[in-house]
């Protein structure tokens, strides 16, 4: 007998029919002889509807505490209904809100981190033969305030619960049937990965493959929780996310990701003095602006050029910050560029295989494109390029690294329901 | 400075505009120098919508625990939004669910009774200058289960909270601007009562004047909480509900109520033996059938007739119960009658004023109607009559007891919003 945590997102429980389908899925798993804890999100558009309602009523920035009171009802509705659906199938079930499930968080509203889990009620209810249904995305502070975990929070709830109850596996049900080598909507011959490491998944998650929230993957890695990503619409094998993952013969790159939310800022003709870079990035950090890739070109006549990337929405603020320290730093000019994309190849084996990055540069050059910036880590290489021919680039890299497959990707439920 | 509990029902917060109007009302009261605790119900049709949703998903009798989980979200949405609306006016506010407000109840789902209130968080938040907004209709058991109080539960929440925080007054805002001598939709010249006693209100509440829930009135009486019933749509003086209420000169009847949910059952030719009545009513009680008026006619040839009333929905079951004890009791026949109405006059001064009931019988007779059954208590007299001319009867009684007035009743908000 296994103890399984199953997580279903908002689109998997988007209406009464889907809710019933999830109930069937859970009961099936329970009747195979497992104990099941189910984490669900709010139904379909519920969260957005509640936000709309608050906008009609609230003429100030919505107080974060009250937004948490408001939004946490969405998951509470889901767990109650799923419990009814499961009980309708003759299977005892009990639903818990975040606070009932013992999910304690920091005293931060809108994006709290889990600080502690006291799963006594969950364990007791499991022992009594119940399927236990827990509201995702929410918790409670020590002072009894309701909090939410922010976007992707239900994934984190599921993984953290799996760690707390020492589940054998945490299954994340979504509208794709696993993690793919790249976005199957872009590359038709994308391959589903049987396995992937936490670190690789983290890179892919951070790079915009939105299937799993990065915080949840981090949690899984820290507590060594085995994850499976699979479809809530079929019974295909999913993708196992774990500490070590086998590589197919001859393949060294696991996946290819891209991120269009990127702008480049270049500071040209910077006077060469000690601590110049530090001044710039300290000033940006003070304004909560995250900097990703940083490239410094060679020094000429005592003047250096350097460039870095920020997210698109931070671009204007970043330019203001830099103008604000012009006198202190001393530079000729600052420029910026949009219409860029960061393309990354990810694979845990890259570090021990020479020539992996070179092949990437070659594939991009063969398309007649120039590479603006490059960054590398042990398990990934990223290139910033013009975004006009992104799909061609991804397809070319996918082929170059031998990832193309013949089988058809499964994406989403019946088309008319999406 | 007064401490005030204000209660707003679902129609008073039915949409964004109404929610804002309530916020204005509360802030106005707070800025007069009062401390305010506000109890709200779910917005408009929210509760019914949630019940509909559960019917789409649940193919068994909905488990009461999960219904409470589901329905309690309605009030949680209301309190969060009202808090935002009040904060938008520059007034600090904080919302609490039932469990956060320390509302403890029995471990019964769907119609729990309040067992204890621990208002520490409310008092602390008030002290910090907040308007405190509490979700009506809900509480928590000692074991941390969410419960609801059943229909009319938000009134009870408000009154119980008022008792717990020792409020100076509990204001119940509704869509009429007070308690009327009778239903102003039936009698145009109904008069609004400046005052009414708890006992009178209890009779009127039980008799179908649906403005205040009987359980809330009972609570107010037990804890001597001064109530005011007033409109959420205007600033008219409302009706004070309290222990002792002044009577206008020459008026002894406070109000007239009617209840169409009544059926008469007659058992004819019952063998006269000790304990016959007890047998019948014990059998009915076992089936949870409430019996209201009981009339036994004289005995003839050792055979008695008796009649009693039950609510319409219980009629068929009551007849089955009586057929089931036919052999044990021994009677000639049983019959039943619908199309009846119970009309009642209520007034605390009746007991010390002779001839009050006689005037009632006379007024009904003058209309050519016969009286089927009569029941009296210290503060009321009820007659069961044919329901075909109810409005005429109420109008006639209203005139007979000198209750007619010239001023126009205010019922509800703008007509198009109802």
mmCIF file with all atom_site columns, N, CA and C in Angstrom, chain B residues 349-400:
data_model
loop_
_atom_site.group_PDB
_atom_site.id
_atom_site.type_symbol
_atom_site.label_atom_id
_atom_site.label_alt_id
_atom_site.label_comp_id
_atom_site.label_asym_id
_atom_site.label_entity_id
_atom_site.label_seq_id
_atom_site.pdbx_PDB_ins_code
_atom_site.Cartn_x
_atom_site.Cartn_y
_atom_site.Cartn_z
_atom_site.occupancy
_atom_site.B_iso_or_equiv
_atom_site.pdbx_formal_charge
_atom_site.auth_seq_id
_atom_site.auth_comp_id
_atom_site.auth_asym_id
_atom_site.auth_atom_id
_atom_site.pdbx_PDB_model_num
ATOM 1   N N  . UNK B 1 349 ? -50.413 43.300 26.481 1.00 0.00 ? 349 UNK B N  1
ATOM 2   C CA . UNK B 1 349 ? -51.416 43.789 27.416 1.00 0.00 ? 349 UNK B CA 1
ATOM 3   C C  . UNK B 1 349 ? -52.731 43.010 27.384 1.00 0.00 ? 349 UNK B C  1
ATOM 4   N N  . UNK B 1 350 ? -52.840 42.040 26.503 1.00 0.00 ? 350 UNK B N  1
ATOM 5   C CA . UNK B 1 350 ? -54.107 41.329 26.329 1.00 0.00 ? 350 UNK B CA 1
ATOM 6   C C  . UNK B 1 350 ? -54.600 40.662 27.600 1.00 0.00 ? 350 UNK B C  1
ATOM 7   N N  . UNK B 1 351 ? -53.668 40.096 28.339 1.00 0.00 ? 351 UNK B N  1
ATOM 8   C CA . UNK B 1 351 ? -54.051 39.292 29.495 1.00 0.00 ? 351 UNK B CA 1
ATOM 9   C C  . UNK B 1 351 ? -54.813 40.125 30.531 1.00 0.00 ? 351 UNK B C  1
ATOM 10  N N  . UNK B 1 352 ? -54.523 41.421 30.597 1.00 0.00 ? 352 UNK B N  1
ATOM 11  C CA . UNK B 1 352 ? -55.171 42.260 31.611 1.00 0.00 ? 352 UNK B CA 1
ATOM 12  C C  . UNK B 1 352 ? -56.311 43.095 31.040 1.00 0.00 ? 352 UNK B C  1
ATOM 13  N N  . UNK B 1 353 ? -56.667 42.843 29.777 1.00 0.00 ? 353 UNK B N  1
ATOM 14  C CA . UNK B 1 353 ? -57.738 43.619 29.164 1.00 0.00 ? 353 UNK B CA 1
ATOM 15  C C  . UNK B 1 353 ? -58.856 42.685 28.707 1.00 0.00 ? 353 UNK B C  1
ATOM 16  N N  . UNK B 1 354 ? -59.995 42.710 29.356 1.00 0.00 ? 354 UNK B N  1
ATOM 17  C CA . UNK B 1 354 ? -61.055 41.773 28.978 1.00 0.00 ? 354 UNK B CA 1
ATOM 18  C C  . UNK B 1 354 ? -61.618 42.123 27.607 1.00 0.00 ? 354 UNK B C  1
ATOM 19  N N  . UNK B 1 355 ? -62.135 41.125 26.915 1.00 0.00 ? 355 UNK B N  1
ATOM 20  C CA . UNK B 1 355 ? -62.865 41.371 25.672 1.00 0.00 ? 355 UNK B CA 1
ATOM 21  C C  . UNK B 1 355 ? -62.018 41.476 24.430 1.00 0.00 ? 355 UNK B C  1
ATOM 22  N N  . UNK B 1 356 ? -60.696 41.305 24.564 1.00 0.00 ? 356 UNK B N  1
ATOM 23  C CA . UNK B 1 356 ? -59.842 41.434 23.377 1.00 0.00 ? 356 UNK B CA 1
ATOM 24  C C  . UNK B 1 356 ? -60.124 40.303 22.393 1.00 0.00 ? 356 UNK B C  1
ATOM 25  N N  . UNK B 1 357 ? -60.182 39.078 22.898 1.00 0.00 ? 357 UNK B N  1
ATOM 26  C CA . UNK B 1 357 ? -60.422 37.932 22.022 1.00 0.00 ? 357 UNK B CA 1
ATOM 27  C C  . UNK B 1 357 ? -61.828 38.006 21.425 1.00 0.00 ? 357 UNK B C  1
ATOM 28  N N  . UNK B 1 358 ? -62.786 38.401 22.244 1.00 0.00 ? 358 UNK B N  1
ATOM 29  C CA . UNK B 1 358 ? -64.173 38.481 21.769 1.00 0.00 ? 358 UNK B CA 1
ATOM 30  C C  . UNK B 1 358 ? -64.278 39.383 20.545 1.00 0.00 ? 358 UNK B C  1
ATOM 31  N N  . UNK B 1 359 ? -63.547 40.488 20.580 1.00 0.00 ? 359 UNK B N  1
ATOM 32  C CA . UNK B 1 359 ? -63.568 41.418 19.440 1.00 0.00 ? 359 UNK B CA 1
ATOM 33  C C  . UNK B 1 359 ? -63.041 40.751 18.172 1.00 0.00 ? 359 UNK B C  1
ATOM 34  N N  . UNK B 1 360 ? -62.081 39.860 18.360 1.00 0.00 ? 360 UNK B N  1
ATOM 35  C CA . UNK B 1 360 ? -61.522 39.133 17.205 1.00 0.00 ? 360 UNK B CA 1
ATOM 36  C C  . UNK B 1 360 ? -62.573 38.221 16.579 1.00 0.00 ? 360 UNK B C  1
ATOM 37  N N  . UNK B 1 361 ? -63.237 37.445 17.447 1.00 0.00 ? 361 UNK B N  1
ATOM 38  C CA . UNK B 1 361 ? -64.248 36.508 16.951 1.00 0.00 ? 361 UNK B CA 1
ATOM 39  C C  . UNK B 1 361 ? -65.352 37.261 16.224 1.00 0.00 ? 361 UNK B C  1
ATOM 40  N N  . UNK B 1 362 ? -65.720 38.397 16.796 1.00 0.00 ? 362 UNK B N  1
ATOM 41  C CA . UNK B 1 362 ? -66.785 39.212 16.229 1.00 0.00 ? 362 UNK B CA 1
ATOM 42  C C  . UNK B 1 362 ? -66.403 39.730 14.836 1.00 0.00 ? 362 UNK B C  1
ATOM 43  N N  . UNK B 1 363 ? -65.171 40.236 14.735 1.00 0.00 ? 363 UNK B N  1
ATOM 44  C CA . UNK B 1 363 ? -64.726 40.788 13.444 1.00 0.00 ? 363 UNK B CA 1
ATOM 45  C C  . UNK B 1 363 ? -64.734 39.720 12.360 1.00 0.00 ? 363 UNK B C  1
ATOM 46  N N  . UNK B 1 364 ? -64.333 38.499 12.753 1.00 0.00 ? 364 UNK B N  1
ATOM 47  C CA . UNK B 1 364 ? -64.306 37.418 11.763 1.00 0.00 ? 364 UNK B CA 1
ATOM 48  C C  . UNK B 1 364 ? -65.733 37.004 11.396 1.00 0.00 ? 364 UNK B C  1
ATOM 49  N N  . UNK B 1 365 ? -66.599 36.916 12.391 1.00 0.00 ? 365 UNK B N  1
ATOM 50  C CA . UNK B 1 365 ? -68.003 36.561 12.150 1.00 0.00 ? 365 UNK B CA 1
ATOM 51  C C  . UNK B 1 365 ? -68.689 37.590 11.259 1.00 0.00 ? 365 UNK B C  1
ATOM 52  N N  . UNK B 1 366 ? -68.379 38.869 11.515 1.00 0.00 ? 366 UNK B N  1
ATOM 53  C CA . UNK B 1 366 ? -68.991 39.937 10.721 1.00 0.00 ? 366 UNK B CA 1
ATOM 54  C C  . UNK B 1 366 ? -68.703 39.789 9.225  1.00 0.00 ? 366 UNK B C  1
ATOM 55  N N  . UNK B 1 367 ? -67.626 39.095 8.902  1.00 0.00 ? 367 UNK B N  1
ATOM 56  C CA . UNK B 1 367 ? -67.311 38.848 7.491  1.00 0.00 ? 367 UNK B CA 1
ATOM 57  C C  . UNK B 1 367 ? -68.010 37.598 6.973  1.00 0.00 ? 367 UNK B C  1
ATOM 58  N N  . UNK B 1 368 ? -68.822 36.971 7.840  1.00 0.00 ? 368 UNK B N  1
ATOM 59  C CA . UNK B 1 368 ? -69.549 35.771 7.433  1.00 0.00 ? 368 UNK B CA 1
ATOM 60  C C  . UNK B 1 368 ? -68.681 34.527 7.430  1.00 0.00 ? 368 UNK B C  1
ATOM 61  N N  . UNK B 1 369 ? -67.541 34.590 8.111  1.00 0.00 ? 369 UNK B N  1
ATOM 62  C CA . UNK B 1 369 ? -66.637 33.440 8.135  1.00 0.00 ? 369 UNK B CA 1
ATOM 63  C C  . UNK B 1 369 ? -66.774 32.687 9.449  1.00 0.00 ? 369 UNK B C  1
ATOM 64  N N  . UNK B 1 370 ? -66.620 31.370 9.395  1.00 0.00 ? 370 UNK B N  1
ATOM 65  C CA . UNK B 1 370 ? -66.657 30.615 10.641 1.00 0.00 ? 370 UNK B CA 1
ATOM 66  C C  . UNK B 1 370 ? -65.231 30.312 11.110 1.00 0.00 ? 370 UNK B C  1
ATOM 67  N N  . UNK B 1 371 ? -65.111 30.150 12.413 1.00 0.00 ? 371 UNK B N  1
ATOM 68  C CA . UNK B 1 371 ? -63.806 29.894 13.024 1.00 0.00 ? 371 UNK B CA 1
ATOM 69  C C  . UNK B 1 371 ? -63.690 28.404 13.295 1.00 0.00 ? 371 UNK B C  1
ATOM 70  N N  . UNK B 1 372 ? -62.656 27.772 12.758 1.00 0.00 ? 372 UNK B N  1
ATOM 71  C CA . UNK B 1 372 ? -62.497 26.324 12.915 1.00 0.00 ? 372 UNK B CA 1
ATOM 72  C C  . UNK B 1 372 ? -61.879 25.949 14.254 1.00 0.00 ? 372 UNK B C  1
ATOM 73  N N  . UNK B 1 373 ? -60.881 26.669 14.650 1.00 0.00 ? 373 UNK B N  1
ATOM 74  C CA . UNK B 1 373 ? -60.162 26.337 15.872 1.00 0.00 ? 373 UNK B CA 1
ATOM 75  C C  . UNK B 1 373 ? -59.681 27.638 16.513 1.00 0.00 ? 373 UNK B C  1
ATOM 76  N N  . UNK B 1 374 ? -59.481 27.590 17.821 1.00 0.00 ? 374 UNK B N  1
ATOM 77  C CA . UNK B 1 374 ? -59.005 28.765 18.548 1.00 0.00 ? 374 UNK B CA 1
ATOM 78  C C  . UNK B 1 374 ? -57.922 28.320 19.518 1.00 0.00 ? 374 UNK B C  1
ATOM 79  N N  . UNK B 1 375 ? -56.943 29.162 19.697 1.00 0.00 ? 375 UNK B N  1
ATOM 80  C CA . UNK B 1 375 ? -55.973 28.883 20.754 1.00 0.00 ? 375 UNK B CA 1
ATOM 81  C C  . UNK B 1 375 ? -55.554 30.210 21.359 1.00 0.00 ? 375 UNK B C  1
ATOM 82  N N  . UNK B 1 376 ? -55.305 30.207 22.632 1.00 0.00 ? 376 UNK B N  1
ATOM 83  C CA . UNK B 1 376 ? -54.941 31.464 23.283 1.00 0.00 ? 376 UNK B CA 1
ATOM 84  C C  . UNK B 1 376 ? -53.733 31.276 24.194 1.00 0.00 ? 376 UNK B C  1
ATOM 85  N N  . UNK B 1 377 ? -52.993 32.364 24.367 1.00 0.00 ? 377 UNK B N  1
ATOM 86  C CA . UNK B 1 377 ? -51.934 32.384 25.381 1.00 0.00 ? 377 UNK B CA 1
ATOM 87  C C  . UNK B 1 377 ? -52.026 33.733 26.070 1.00 0.00 ? 377 UNK B C  1
ATOM 88  N N  . UNK B 1 378 ? -51.118 34.021 26.972 1.00 0.00 ? 378 UNK B N  1
ATOM 89  C CA . UNK B 1 378 ? -51.187 35.300 27.681 1.00 0.00 ? 378 UNK B CA 1
ATOM 90  C C  . UNK B 1 378 ? -51.087 36.485 26.746 1.00 0.00 ? 378 UNK B C  1
ATOM 91  N N  . UNK B 1 379 ? -50.327 36.339 25.674 1.00 0.00 ? 379 UNK B N  1
ATOM 92  C CA . UNK B 1 379 ? -50.097 37.510 24.816 1.00 0.00 ? 379 UNK B CA 1
ATOM 93  C C  . UNK B 1 379 ? -50.618 37.323 23.394 1.00 0.00 ? 379 UNK B C  1
ATOM 94  N N  . UNK B 1 380 ? -51.348 36.241 23.121 1.00 0.00 ? 380 UNK B N  1
ATOM 95  C CA . UNK B 1 380 ? -51.880 36.134 21.760 1.00 0.00 ? 380 UNK B CA 1
ATOM 96  C C  . UNK B 1 380 ? -53.158 35.313 21.713 1.00 0.00 ? 380 UNK B C  1
ATOM 97  N N  . UNK B 1 381 ? -53.918 35.537 20.668 1.00 0.00 ? 381 UNK B N  1
ATOM 98  C CA . UNK B 1 381 ? -55.070 34.691 20.350 1.00 0.00 ? 381 UNK B CA 1
ATOM 99  C C  . UNK B 1 381 ? -54.972 34.337 18.881 1.00 0.00 ? 381 UNK B C  1
ATOM 100 N N  . UNK B 1 382 ? -55.105 33.032 18.594 1.00 0.00 ? 382 UNK B N  1
ATOM 101 C CA . UNK B 1 382 ? -55.040 32.585 17.206 1.00 0.00 ? 382 UNK B CA 1
ATOM 102 C C  . UNK B 1 382 ? -56.350 31.923 16.808 1.00 0.00 ? 382 UNK B C  1
ATOM 103 N N  . UNK B 1 383 ? -56.794 32.176 15.582 1.00 0.00 ? 383 UNK B N  1
ATOM 104 C CA . UNK B 1 383 ? -57.953 31.504 15.019 1.00 0.00 ? 383 UNK B CA 1
ATOM 105 C C  . UNK B 1 383 ? -57.559 30.838 13.719 1.00 0.00 ? 383 UNK B C  1
ATOM 106 N N  . UNK B 1 384 ? -57.989 29.593 13.546 1.00 0.00 ? 384 UNK B N  1
ATOM 107 C CA . UNK B 1 384 ? -57.785 28.928 12.264 1.00 0.00 ? 384 UNK B CA 1
ATOM 108 C C  . UNK B 1 384 ? -59.067 29.081 11.461 1.00 0.00 ? 384 UNK B C  1
ATOM 109 N N  . UNK B 1 385 ? -58.934 29.663 10.258 1.00 0.00 ? 385 UNK B N  1
ATOM 110 C CA . UNK B 1 385 ? -60.105 29.909 9.410  1.00 0.00 ? 385 UNK B CA 1
ATOM 111 C C  . UNK B 1 385 ? -59.792 29.508 7.978  1.00 0.00 ? 385 UNK B C  1
ATOM 112 N N  . UNK B 1 386 ? -60.810 29.526 7.137  1.00 0.00 ? 386 UNK B N  1
ATOM 113 C CA . UNK B 1 386 ? -60.636 29.299 5.705  1.00 0.00 ? 386 UNK B CA 1
ATOM 114 C C  . UNK B 1 386 ? -59.716 30.383 5.149  1.00 0.00 ? 386 UNK B C  1
ATOM 115 N N  . UNK B 1 387 ? -58.828 29.999 4.222  1.00 0.00 ? 387 UNK B N  1
ATOM 116 C CA . UNK B 1 387 ? -57.825 30.988 3.798  1.00 0.00 ? 387 UNK B CA 1
ATOM 117 C C  . UNK B 1 387 ? -58.243 31.856 2.614  1.00 0.00 ? 387 UNK B C  1
ATOM 118 N N  . UNK B 1 388 ? -59.488 31.706 2.155  1.00 0.00 ? 388 UNK B N  1
ATOM 119 C CA . UNK B 1 388 ? -59.865 32.374 0.902  1.00 0.00 ? 388 UNK B CA 1
ATOM 120 C C  . UNK B 1 388 ? -59.979 33.892 1.044  1.00 0.00 ? 388 UNK B C  1
ATOM 121 N N  . UNK B 1 389 ? -60.246 34.382 2.239  1.00 0.00 ? 389 UNK B N  1
ATOM 122 C CA . UNK B 1 389 ? -60.439 35.829 2.373  1.00 0.00 ? 389 UNK B CA 1
ATOM 123 C C  . UNK B 1 389 ? -59.504 36.411 3.430  1.00 0.00 ? 389 UNK B C  1
ATOM 124 N N  . UNK B 1 390 ? -58.282 35.877 3.455  1.00 0.00 ? 390 UNK B N  1
ATOM 125 C CA . UNK B 1 390 ? -57.324 36.256 4.486  1.00 0.00 ? 390 UNK B CA 1
ATOM 126 C C  . UNK B 1 390 ? -57.081 37.765 4.564  1.00 0.00 ? 390 UNK B C  1
ATOM 127 N N  . UNK B 1 391 ? -56.840 38.394 3.388  1.00 0.00 ? 391 UNK B N  1
ATOM 128 C CA . UNK B 1 391 ? -56.496 39.818 3.405  1.00 0.00 ? 391 UNK B CA 1
ATOM 129 C C  . UNK B 1 391 ? -57.602 40.668 4.025  1.00 0.00 ? 391 UNK B C  1
ATOM 130 N N  . UNK B 1 392 ? -58.862 40.337 3.688  1.00 0.00 ? 392 UNK B N  1
ATOM 131 C CA . UNK B 1 392 ? -60.008 41.032 4.284  1.00 0.00 ? 392 UNK B CA 1
ATOM 132 C C  . UNK B 1 392 ? -60.024 40.881 5.803  1.00 0.00 ? 392 UNK B C  1
ATOM 133 N N  . UNK B 1 393 ? -59.729 39.667 6.236  1.00 0.00 ? 393 UNK B N  1
ATOM 134 C CA . UNK B 1 393 ? -59.763 39.397 7.685  1.00 0.00 ? 393 UNK B CA 1
ATOM 135 C C  . UNK B 1 393 ? -58.700 40.237 8.393  1.00 0.00 ? 393 UNK B C  1
ATOM 136 N N  . UNK B 1 394 ? -57.504 40.232 7.832  1.00 0.00 ? 394 UNK B N  1
ATOM 137 C CA . UNK B 1 394 ? -56.423 40.988 8.481  1.00 0.00 ? 394 UNK B CA 1
ATOM 138 C C  . UNK B 1 394 ? -56.770 42.473 8.505  1.00 0.00 ? 394 UNK B C  1
ATOM 139 N N  . UNK B 1 395 ? -57.289 42.982 7.377  1.00 0.00 ? 395 UNK B N  1
ATOM 140 C CA . UNK B 1 395 ? -57.665 44.388 7.322  1.00 0.00 ? 395 UNK B CA 1
ATOM 141 C C  . UNK B 1 395 ? -58.742 44.696 8.371  1.00 0.00 ? 395 UNK B C  1
ATOM 142 N N  . UNK B 1 396 ? -59.712 43.805 8.488  1.00 0.00 ? 396 UNK B N  1
ATOM 143 C CA . UNK B 1 396 ? -60.805 44.030 9.439  1.00 0.00 ? 396 UNK B CA 1
ATOM 144 C C  . UNK B 1 396 ? -60.283 44.042 10.882 1.00 0.00 ? 396 UNK B C  1
ATOM 145 N N  . UNK B 1 397 ? -59.390 43.107 11.198 1.00 0.00 ? 397 UNK B N  1
ATOM 146 C CA . UNK B 1 397 ? -58.835 43.052 12.560 1.00 0.00 ? 397 UNK B CA 1
ATOM 147 C C  . UNK B 1 397 ? -57.984 44.294 12.824 1.00 0.00 ? 397 UNK B C  1
ATOM 148 N N  . UNK B 1 398 ? -57.229 44.696 11.809 1.00 0.00 ? 398 UNK B N  1
ATOM 149 C CA . UNK B 1 398 ? -56.358 45.868 11.941 1.00 0.00 ? 398 UNK B CA 1
ATOM 150 C C  . UNK B 1 398 ? -57.189 47.101 12.292 1.00 0.00 ? 398 UNK B C  1
ATOM 151 N N  . UNK B 1 399 ? -58.323 47.242 11.609 1.00 0.00 ? 399 UNK B N  1
ATOM 152 C CA . UNK B 1 399 ? -59.222 48.364 11.881 1.00 0.00 ? 399 UNK B CA 1
ATOM 153 C C  . UNK B 1 399 ? -59.875 48.214 13.250 1.00 0.00 ? 399 UNK B C  1
ATOM 154 N N  . UNK B 1 400 ? -60.356 46.999 13.554 1.00 0.00 ? 400 UNK B N  1
ATOM 155 C CA . UNK B 1 400 ? -61.070 46.755 14.810 1.00 0.00 ? 400 UNK B CA 1
ATOM 156 C C  . UNK B 1 400 ? -60.220 47.097 16.032 1.00 0.00 ? 400 UNK B C  1
#
